[in-house]
mmCIF file of C-alpha atoms in Angstrom:
data_model
loop_
_atom_site.group_PDB
_atom_site.id
_atom_site.type_symbol
_atom_site.label_atom_id
_atom_site.label_comp_id
_atom_site.label_asym_id
_atom_site.label_seq_id
_atom_site.Cartn_x
_atom_site.Cartn_y
_atom_site.Cartn_z
ATOM 1 C CA MET B 1 0.044 0.067 0.033
ATOM 2 C CA GLU B 2 2.949 2.395 0.771
ATOM 3 C CA ASN B 3 4.404 1.890 -2.738
ATOM 4 C CA ARG B 4 0.962 2.452 -4.239
ATOM 5 C CA ASN B 5 0.462 5.736 -2.293
ATOM 6 C CA LEU B 6 4.007 6.797 -3.437
ATOM 7 C CA THR B 7 3.003 6.143 -7.035
ATOM 8 C CA LEU B 8 -0.226 8.098 -6.558
ATOM 9 C CA GLU B 9 1.681 10.984 -4.915
ATOM 10 C CA LYS B 10 3.842 11.246 -7.988
ATOM 11 C CA SER B 11 0.959 10.919 -10.403
ATOM 12 C CA ILE B 12 -0.984 13.640 -8.559
ATOM 13 C CA LEU B 13 1.881 15.922 -8.753
ATOM 14 C CA ALA B 14 2.534 15.176 -12.420
ATOM 15 C CA THR B 15 -1.078 16.006 -13.204
ATOM 16 C CA LEU B 16 -0.971 19.340 -11.328
ATOM 17 C CA CYS B 17 2.326 20.135 -13.126
ATOM 18 C CA TYR B 18 0.878 19.540 -16.558
ATOM 19 C CA PHE B 19 -2.165 21.724 -15.851
ATOM 20 C CA ASP B 20 -0.088 24.373 -14.379
ATOM 21 C CA VAL B 21 1.427 24.820 -17.838
ATOM 22 C CA PHE B 22 -1.990 26.272 -18.688
ATOM 23 C CA ASP B 23 -2.454 28.191 -15.334
ATOM 24 C CA TYR B 24 -5.181 25.786 -14.420
ATOM 25 C CA PRO B 25 -5.630 24.601 -10.884
ATOM 26 C CA LEU B 26 -7.810 21.375 -10.269
ATOM 27 C CA THR B 27 -10.376 20.137 -7.828
ATOM 28 C CA SER B 28 -9.874 16.770 -6.261
ATOM 29 C CA VAL B 29 -12.457 15.271 -8.667
ATOM 30 C CA GLU B 30 -10.567 16.655 -11.640
ATOM 31 C CA ILE B 31 -7.309 15.386 -10.371
ATOM 32 C CA TRP B 32 -8.929 11.892 -10.184
ATOM 33 C CA LYS B 33 -10.528 12.241 -13.650
ATOM 34 C CA TRP B 34 -7.274 13.446 -15.376
ATOM 35 C CA LEU B 35 -4.852 11.619 -13.374
ATOM 36 C CA LEU B 36 -1.627 11.142 -15.334
ATOM 37 C CA MET B 37 -0.042 7.711 -14.988
ATOM 38 C CA ARG B 38 2.950 6.411 -16.843
ATOM 39 C CA ASP B 39 2.363 3.061 -18.655
ATOM 40 C CA ASN B 40 -0.385 2.252 -16.214
ATOM 41 C CA LYS B 41 -0.669 -1.540 -15.413
ATOM 42 C CA GLU B 42 -2.779 -1.189 -12.263
ATOM 43 C CA ARG B 43 -6.452 -1.072 -11.692
ATOM 44 C CA THR B 44 -8.472 2.148 -11.899
ATOM 45 C CA VAL B 45 -7.773 4.501 -9.101
ATOM 46 C CA GLU B 46 -10.787 5.270 -6.889
ATOM 47 C CA ILE B 47 -11.514 8.903 -6.062
ATOM 48 C CA PHE B 48 -11.422 8.281 -2.314
ATOM 49 C CA GLU B 49 -7.740 7.175 -2.704
ATOM 50 C CA ILE B 50 -6.977 10.578 -4.354
ATOM 51 C CA ILE B 51 -8.667 12.423 -1.541
ATOM 52 C CA GLN B 52 -6.890 10.405 1.112
ATOM 53 C CA VAL B 53 -3.455 11.038 -0.329
ATOM 54 C CA LEU B 54 -4.131 14.722 -0.863
ATOM 55 C CA GLU B 55 -5.058 15.124 2.830
ATOM 56 C CA LYS B 56 -2.345 12.963 4.307
ATOM 57 C CA SER B 57 0.722 13.002 2.071
ATOM 58 C CA GLU B 58 3.706 14.956 3.555
ATOM 59 C CA PHE B 59 5.329 14.719 0.166
ATOM 60 C CA LEU B 60 2.551 16.632 -1.421
ATOM 61 C CA LYS B 61 2.057 19.153 1.374
ATOM 62 C CA LYS B 62 5.535 20.410 0.753
ATOM 63 C CA ARG B 63 4.786 20.968 -2.935
ATOM 64 C CA VAL B 64 0.967 21.549 -3.332
ATOM 65 C CA GLU B 65 -1.388 24.110 -1.912
ATOM 66 C CA VAL B 66 -5.205 24.313 -1.855
ATOM 67 C CA LYS B 67 -7.493 27.317 -1.920
ATOM 68 C CA GLN B 68 -11.250 27.352 -2.429
ATOM 69 C CA GLY B 69 -11.273 23.735 -3.337
ATOM 70 C CA PHE B 70 -8.544 24.053 -5.950
ATOM 71 C CA TYR B 71 -5.173 22.338 -5.831
ATOM 72 C CA PHE B 72 -2.094 23.953 -7.437
ATOM 73 C CA LEU B 73 1.714 23.985 -7.136
ATOM 74 C CA LYS B 74 3.091 25.756 -4.150
ATOM 75 C CA GLY B 75 3.264 29.588 -4.818
ATOM 76 C CA ARG B 76 0.700 29.552 -7.648
ATOM 77 C CA ALA B 77 -2.423 30.688 -5.812
ATOM 78 C CA GLU B 78 -3.022 33.385 -8.463
ATOM 79 C CA THR B 79 -4.172 30.652 -10.915
ATOM 80 C CA VAL B 80 -7.444 30.193 -8.840
ATOM 81 C CA SER B 81 -8.712 33.684 -9.679
ATOM 82 C CA LEU B 82 -7.312 33.247 -13.276
ATOM 83 C CA ARG B 83 -9.260 30.128 -13.761
ATOM 84 C CA LYS B 84 -12.510 31.703 -12.740
ATOM 85 C CA GLU B 85 -11.940 34.705 -14.968
ATOM 86 C CA ARG B 86 -11.158 32.531 -17.974
ATOM 87 C CA TYR B 87 -14.248 30.470 -17.215
ATOM 88 C CA LYS B 88 -16.440 33.621 -17.752
ATOM 89 C CA ILE B 89 -14.506 34.304 -20.965
ATOM 90 C CA ALA B 90 -15.089 30.645 -22.253
ATOM 91 C CA GLU B 91 -18.848 30.908 -21.524
ATOM 92 C CA HIS B 92 -19.064 33.769 -23.990
ATOM 93 C CA LYS B 93 -17.099 31.922 -26.509
ATOM 94 C CA PHE B 94 -19.123 28.644 -25.918
ATOM 95 C CA GLN B 95 -22.284 30.574 -26.697
ATOM 96 C CA LYS B 96 -20.787 31.784 -30.073
ATOM 97 C CA ALA B 97 -19.522 28.181 -30.947
ATOM 98 C CA ILE B 98 -22.986 26.879 -30.267
ATOM 99 C CA LYS B 99 -24.672 29.445 -32.684
ATOM 100 C CA ILE B 100 -22.125 28.591 -35.380
ATOM 101 C CA ALA B 101 -22.442 24.741 -34.892
ATOM 102 C CA ARG B 102 -26.265 25.153 -35.267
ATOM 103 C CA LEU B 103 -25.627 26.612 -38.726
ATOM 104 C CA LEU B 104 -22.721 24.175 -39.670
ATOM 105 C CA ARG B 105 -24.844 21.144 -38.639
ATOM 106 C CA HIS B 106 -26.852 21.601 -41.878
ATOM 107 C CA ILE B 107 -23.750 21.123 -44.126
ATOM 108 C CA PRO B 108 -23.724 17.814 -45.963
ATOM 109 C CA PHE B 109 -21.786 14.962 -44.439
ATOM 110 C CA VAL B 110 -20.978 16.662 -41.059
ATOM 111 C CA ILE B 111 -21.686 14.105 -38.344
ATOM 112 C CA MET B 112 -19.803 15.727 -35.318
ATOM 113 C CA ILE B 113 -18.790 19.288 -34.453
ATOM 114 C CA ALA B 114 -16.796 19.814 -31.275
ATOM 115 C CA VAL B 115 -14.857 22.560 -29.477
ATOM 116 C CA CYS B 116 -11.246 21.631 -28.640
ATOM 117 C CA ASN B 117 -8.108 22.971 -27.184
ATOM 118 C CA THR B 118 -8.412 25.328 -24.146
ATOM 119 C CA LEU B 119 -12.022 26.213 -24.795
ATOM 120 C CA ALA B 120 -13.015 22.515 -24.251
ATOM 121 C CA PHE B 121 -11.957 22.855 -20.615
ATOM 122 C CA SER B 122 -13.245 26.478 -20.290
ATOM 123 C CA ASN B 123 -9.695 27.999 -20.075
ATOM 124 C CA SER B 124 -9.953 30.592 -22.721
ATOM 125 C CA ARG B 125 -8.032 33.782 -23.015
ATOM 126 C CA ASP B 126 -10.025 36.752 -24.063
ATOM 127 C CA GLY B 127 -8.215 37.271 -27.458
ATOM 128 C CA SER B 128 -8.214 33.699 -28.528
ATOM 129 C CA ASP B 129 -10.224 32.024 -31.346
ATOM 130 C CA ILE B 130 -12.647 29.084 -31.192
ATOM 131 C CA ASP B 131 -11.164 25.914 -32.371
ATOM 132 C CA LEU B 132 -13.563 23.269 -33.953
ATOM 133 C CA PHE B 133 -12.867 19.564 -34.526
ATOM 134 C CA ILE B 134 -15.166 18.024 -37.168
ATOM 135 C CA ILE B 135 -15.932 14.480 -38.085
ATOM 136 C CA THR B 136 -17.399 13.656 -41.457
ATOM 137 C CA ASP B 137 -19.096 10.858 -43.349
ATOM 138 C CA ARG B 138 -16.725 8.344 -44.815
ATOM 139 C CA ASN B 139 -14.920 9.525 -47.961
ATOM 140 C CA ARG B 140 -16.536 13.052 -47.844
ATOM 141 C CA ILE B 141 -13.918 15.013 -46.007
ATOM 142 C CA TRP B 142 -12.767 17.256 -48.840
ATOM 143 C CA GLN B 143 -16.328 18.210 -49.846
ATOM 144 C CA THR B 144 -17.286 18.826 -46.243
ATOM 145 C CA ARG B 145 -14.215 21.057 -45.560
ATOM 146 C CA PHE B 146 -15.097 23.014 -48.736
ATOM 147 C CA TRP B 147 -18.526 23.849 -47.563
ATOM 148 C CA VAL B 148 -17.458 24.585 -43.881
ATOM 149 C CA THR B 149 -14.528 26.913 -44.731
ATOM 150 C CA GLY B 150 -16.477 28.502 -47.429
ATOM 151 C CA PHE B 151 -19.340 29.315 -44.979
ATOM 152 C CA LEU B 152 -16.833 30.742 -42.537
ATOM 153 C CA LYS B 153 -15.035 32.737 -45.158
ATOM 154 C CA LEU B 154 -18.365 34.144 -46.501
ATOM 155 C CA PHE B 155 -19.308 35.555 -43.179
ATOM 156 C CA ARG B 156 -15.797 36.526 -42.250
ATOM 157 C CA LEU B 157 -15.562 34.214 -39.301
ATOM 158 C CA ARG B 158 -12.141 32.780 -40.089
ATOM 159 C CA PRO B 159 -9.040 33.994 -38.148
ATOM 160 C CA SER B 160 -6.790 36.501 -39.797
ATOM 161 C CA VAL B 161 -3.633 38.496 -38.971
ATOM 162 C CA GLN B 162 -5.701 41.381 -38.057
ATOM 163 C CA LYS B 163 -8.269 39.483 -35.898
ATOM 164 C CA THR B 164 -8.317 36.231 -34.018
ATOM 165 C CA LYS B 165 -10.782 37.020 -31.147
ATOM 166 C CA ASP B 166 -13.865 34.877 -31.310
ATOM 167 C CA THR B 167 -13.157 33.852 -34.820
ATOM 168 C CA ILE B 168 -13.734 30.107 -35.857
ATOM 169 C CA CYS B 169 -10.790 27.999 -36.574
ATOM 170 C CA ALA B 170 -11.803 24.749 -38.351
ATOM 171 C CA SER B 171 -8.399 23.296 -38.963
ATOM 172 C CA PHE B 172 -8.766 19.568 -38.097
ATOM 173 C CA PHE B 173 -11.170 17.195 -39.872
ATOM 174 C CA ILE B 174 -11.337 13.399 -39.902
ATOM 175 C CA ASP B 175 -13.945 10.984 -41.405
ATOM 176 C CA GLU B 176 -15.454 8.149 -39.623
ATOM 177 C CA MET B 177 -13.056 5.783 -41.426
ATOM 178 C CA ASN B 178 -10.068 7.324 -39.441
ATOM 179 C CA LEU B 179 -11.224 7.764 -35.836
ATOM 180 C CA ASN B 180 -8.015 6.465 -34.177
ATOM 181 C CA LEU B 181 -5.637 9.361 -33.777
ATOM 182 C CA GLU B 182 -2.756 7.314 -32.092
ATOM 183 C CA SER B 183 -0.601 7.732 -35.216
ATOM 184 C CA LEU B 184 -0.430 11.530 -34.338
ATOM 185 C CA THR B 185 1.290 10.959 -31.053
ATOM 186 C CA LEU B 186 4.882 12.245 -30.537
ATOM 187 C CA ASP B 187 7.460 10.637 -28.270
ATOM 188 C CA GLY B 188 6.320 11.187 -24.756
ATOM 189 C CA ASP B 189 3.212 13.043 -25.935
ATOM 190 C CA ILE B 190 0.936 14.061 -23.112
ATOM 191 C CA TYR B 191 -1.016 16.822 -24.789
ATOM 192 C CA LEU B 192 -2.817 14.562 -27.282
ATOM 193 C CA PRO B 193 -4.268 12.072 -24.773
ATOM 194 C CA TYR B 194 -5.594 15.038 -22.777
ATOM 195 C CA TRP B 195 -6.824 16.809 -25.926
ATOM 196 C CA MET B 196 -8.804 13.885 -26.894
ATOM 197 C CA THR B 197 -10.599 13.351 -23.545
ATOM 198 C CA GLN B 198 -11.368 16.926 -23.493
ATOM 199 C CA VAL B 199 -13.024 17.236 -26.938
ATOM 200 C CA PHE B 200 -16.345 18.737 -26.240
ATOM 201 C CA PRO B 201 -19.097 17.603 -28.826
ATOM 202 C CA LEU B 202 -21.780 20.259 -29.490
ATOM 203 C CA TYR B 203 -23.297 18.386 -32.329
ATOM 204 C CA ASN B 204 -23.138 14.551 -32.435
ATOM 205 C CA GLU B 205 -24.832 11.876 -34.690
ATOM 206 C CA GLY B 206 -23.606 9.041 -32.468
ATOM 207 C CA VAL B 207 -19.927 9.188 -33.701
ATOM 208 C CA TYR B 208 -18.489 10.737 -30.515
ATOM 209 C CA GLU B 209 -18.860 7.427 -28.708
ATOM 210 C CA GLN B 210 -17.246 5.621 -31.407
ATOM 211 C CA PHE B 211 -14.415 8.209 -31.430
ATOM 212 C CA LEU B 212 -13.773 7.458 -27.814
ATOM 213 C CA ALA B 213 -13.898 3.694 -28.381
ATOM 214 C CA ALA B 214 -11.440 3.895 -31.177
ATOM 215 C CA ASN B 215 -9.007 5.792 -29.071
ATOM 216 C CA ASN B 216 -9.040 3.528 -25.949
ATOM 217 C CA TRP B 217 -5.335 3.628 -25.988
ATOM 218 C CA VAL B 218 -5.271 6.824 -23.941
ATOM 219 C CA LYS B 219 -6.218 4.892 -20.942
ATOM 220 C CA GLU B 220 -2.598 3.870 -20.759
ATOM 221 C CA ARG B 221 -1.840 7.297 -19.481
ATOM 222 C CA LEU B 222 -5.322 8.571 -18.286
ATOM 223 C CA VAL B 223 -6.762 5.723 -16.494
ATOM 224 C CA ASN B 224 -9.813 7.477 -15.070
ATOM 225 C CA TYR B 225 -10.908 9.685 -17.961
ATOM 226 C CA LEU B 226 -14.564 10.085 -18.476
ATOM 227 C CA SER B 227 -16.567 10.915 -21.678
ATOM 228 C CA VAL B 228 -17.870 14.500 -22.047
ATOM 229 C CA LYS B 229 -21.647 14.685 -21.350
ATOM 230 C CA PRO B 230 -22.704 18.222 -22.544
ATOM 231 C CA ALA B 231 -25.406 20.015 -20.476
ATOM 232 C CA VAL B 232 -28.670 20.561 -22.374
ATOM 233 C CA ARG B 233 -27.779 24.152 -22.899
ATOM 234 C CA ARG B 234 -24.760 23.063 -24.881
ATOM 235 C CA GLN B 235 -26.319 20.341 -27.065
ATOM 236 C CA ILE B 236 -27.443 20.866 -30.608
ATOM 237 C CA ALA B 237 -30.459 18.934 -32.049
ATOM 238 C CA LYS B 238 -29.677 16.167 -34.456
ATOM 239 C CA GLN B 239 -29.831 16.487 -38.382
ATOM 240 C CA SER B 240 -32.728 18.300 -39.941
ATOM 241 C CA ARG B 241 -34.728 17.685 -43.076
ATOM 242 C CA LEU B 242 -32.840 20.548 -44.709
ATOM 243 C CA LYS B 243 -29.565 18.647 -44.291
ATOM 244 C CA LYS B 244 -30.968 15.421 -45.684
ATOM 245 C CA ALA B 245 -31.976 17.344 -48.745
ATOM 246 C CA PHE B 246 -28.619 18.991 -49.156
ATOM 247 C CA SER B 247 -26.877 15.800 -48.646
ATOM 248 C CA PHE B 248 -28.932 14.071 -51.313
ATOM 249 C CA PHE B 249 -27.762 16.489 -53.943
ATOM 250 C CA ALA B 250 -24.245 16.789 -52.685
ATOM 251 C CA ALA B 251 -23.855 13.076 -52.982
ATOM 252 C CA PHE B 252 -23.762 13.234 -56.687
ATOM 253 C CA LEU B 253 -20.726 15.658 -56.626
ATOM 254 C CA PRO B 254 -17.386 13.890 -57.021
ATOM 255 C CA GLU B 255 -14.990 14.218 -54.093
ATOM 256 C CA SER B 256 -12.050 14.642 -56.537
ATOM 257 C CA ILE B 257 -13.284 18.002 -57.590
ATOM 258 C CA PHE B 258 -13.104 19.438 -54.023
ATOM 259 C CA LYS B 259 -9.842 17.905 -53.326
ATOM 260 C CA LYS B 260 -8.060 19.288 -56.403
ATOM 261 C CA TYR B 261 -9.508 22.682 -55.861
ATOM 262 C CA GLN B 262 -8.555 23.002 -52.211
ATOM 263 C CA TRP B 263 -4.987 21.598 -52.809
ATOM 264 C CA ARG B 264 -4.582 24.151 -55.474
ATOM 265 C CA ILE B 265 -5.338 27.119 -53.304
ATOM 266 C CA LEU B 266 -3.600 25.660 -50.204
ATOM 267 C CA PRO B 267 -0.883 28.112 -48.949
ATOM 268 C CA ARG B 268 2.693 27.071 -50.062
ATOM 269 C CA ARG B 269 3.826 26.819 -46.437
ATOM 270 C CA LEU B 270 1.226 24.123 -45.701
ATOM 271 C CA LYS B 271 1.930 22.206 -48.937
ATOM 272 C CA GLU B 272 5.574 22.083 -47.945
ATOM 273 C CA MET B 273 4.757 20.841 -44.457
ATOM 274 C CA ALA B 274 2.115 18.346 -45.497
ATOM 275 C CA ASN B 275 2.692 14.818 -44.248
ATOM 276 C CA LYS B 276 6.271 15.495 -43.201
ATOM 277 C CA ASP B 277 5.196 14.912 -39.516
ATOM 278 C CA SER B 278 2.066 15.094 -37.571
ATOM 279 C CA ARG B 279 1.581 18.801 -37.612
ATOM 280 C CA VAL B 280 0.203 19.188 -41.045
ATOM 281 C CA VAL B 281 -1.674 16.056 -42.451
ATOM 282 C CA VAL B 282 -3.227 16.048 -45.845
ATOM 283 C CA GLN B 283 -4.887 12.759 -46.564
ATOM 284 C CA ASP B 284 -8.230 11.508 -47.829
ATOM 285 C CA HIS B 285 -9.450 10.550 -44.280
ATOM 286 C CA MET B 286 -7.740 13.367 -42.326
ATOM 287 C CA LEU B 287 -7.057 16.988 -42.863
ATOM 288 C CA LYS B 288 -4.922 18.590 -39.968
ATOM 289 C CA PHE B 289 -3.505 22.095 -40.455
ATOM 290 C CA HIS B 290 -1.675 22.680 -37.207
ATOM 291 C CA ASP B 291 1.519 24.383 -38.495
ATOM 292 C CA ASN B 292 1.913 25.988 -35.136
ATOM 293 C CA ASP B 293 1.626 22.705 -33.180
ATOM 294 C CA ARG B 294 2.952 23.435 -29.662
ATOM 295 C CA ARG B 295 2.961 19.979 -28.233
ATOM 296 C CA GLU B 296 6.660 19.681 -27.986
ATOM 297 C CA LEU B 297 6.872 23.121 -26.132
ATOM 298 C CA PHE B 298 4.107 22.012 -23.743
ATOM 299 C CA LEU B 299 5.946 18.704 -23.009
ATOM 300 C CA THR B 300 9.198 20.709 -22.319
ATOM 301 C CA LEU B 301 7.402 23.069 -19.997
ATOM 302 C CA PHE B 302 5.782 20.221 -18.193
ATOM 303 C CA GLN B 303 9.021 18.279 -17.836
ATOM 304 C CA LYS B 304 10.917 21.357 -16.406
ATOM 305 C CA ARG B 305 8.007 22.011 -13.853
ATOM 306 C CA LEU B 306 8.013 18.414 -12.676
ATOM 307 C CA ALA B 307 11.766 18.132 -12.350
ATOM 308 C CA SER B 308 11.799 21.444 -10.441
ATOM 309 C CA VAL B 309 9.107 20.477 -7.883
ATOM 310 C CA MET B 310 10.458 16.908 -7.491
ATOM 311 C CA ASN B 311 13.706 18.439 -6.247
ATOM 312 C CA GLU B 312 12.297 20.597 -3.649
#
């Protein structure tokens, strides 16, 4: 039991260090839900075990503080008020995301629209954009992206050099044939498993559950993660008759036309980066345009924090 508690202490500390990179303190329930474990081969950790270790561990008391029910690294009490402030900012952005998703759901072959990145766990900065992750019907990814980005461009909703605040960034599409994202992981990648478990589905035609099942590998690191169950106010009704009509006619349009056109207008920088690594992926079942992928930076910051507090 002593060895198990020591493992839990280090896992709790690692979890807090990771979220400290994002100035995000955690409740005891969140520590349990997002508990980071290396190559986990043990049973699921119970929440009472987390609470017990938080209350009794001298190892953690030297390194962790608690305020208003939030746990954080020693000397980082300011993150509590920062989390509350960003929650209010995120609420506003969520409302806009819902409005846009209500319109995008009518686009042919869209079967899931989710918010992702910091907005997914309500930790948005005021000037940030709204990141969407979209899943499409099989073999329809190019056409779907064409309609989605066309709609956003028409109404000037896409990010630009001049404006990012509250704009819509739809830079990650997959189709239902490619739900498993394990191939995108980097060495020691922590960000992607957290990203996947925090994806927040606004519109879902039943594929979100399949997405989680296809990515069950994240349990090797996040043993307790739970699926996101949106509150009613953040759920969007299933497909409409309008969408069915659009999809019927769109089904006759060849995918190759949309693929050739979008490749032709793709910025040179993205073409040069395409399929060189996992930042920019241009394939028939995945379109990912994260040229500013910061996962390696986040991993470095996490490792530095963890090494620092472990040596205290």
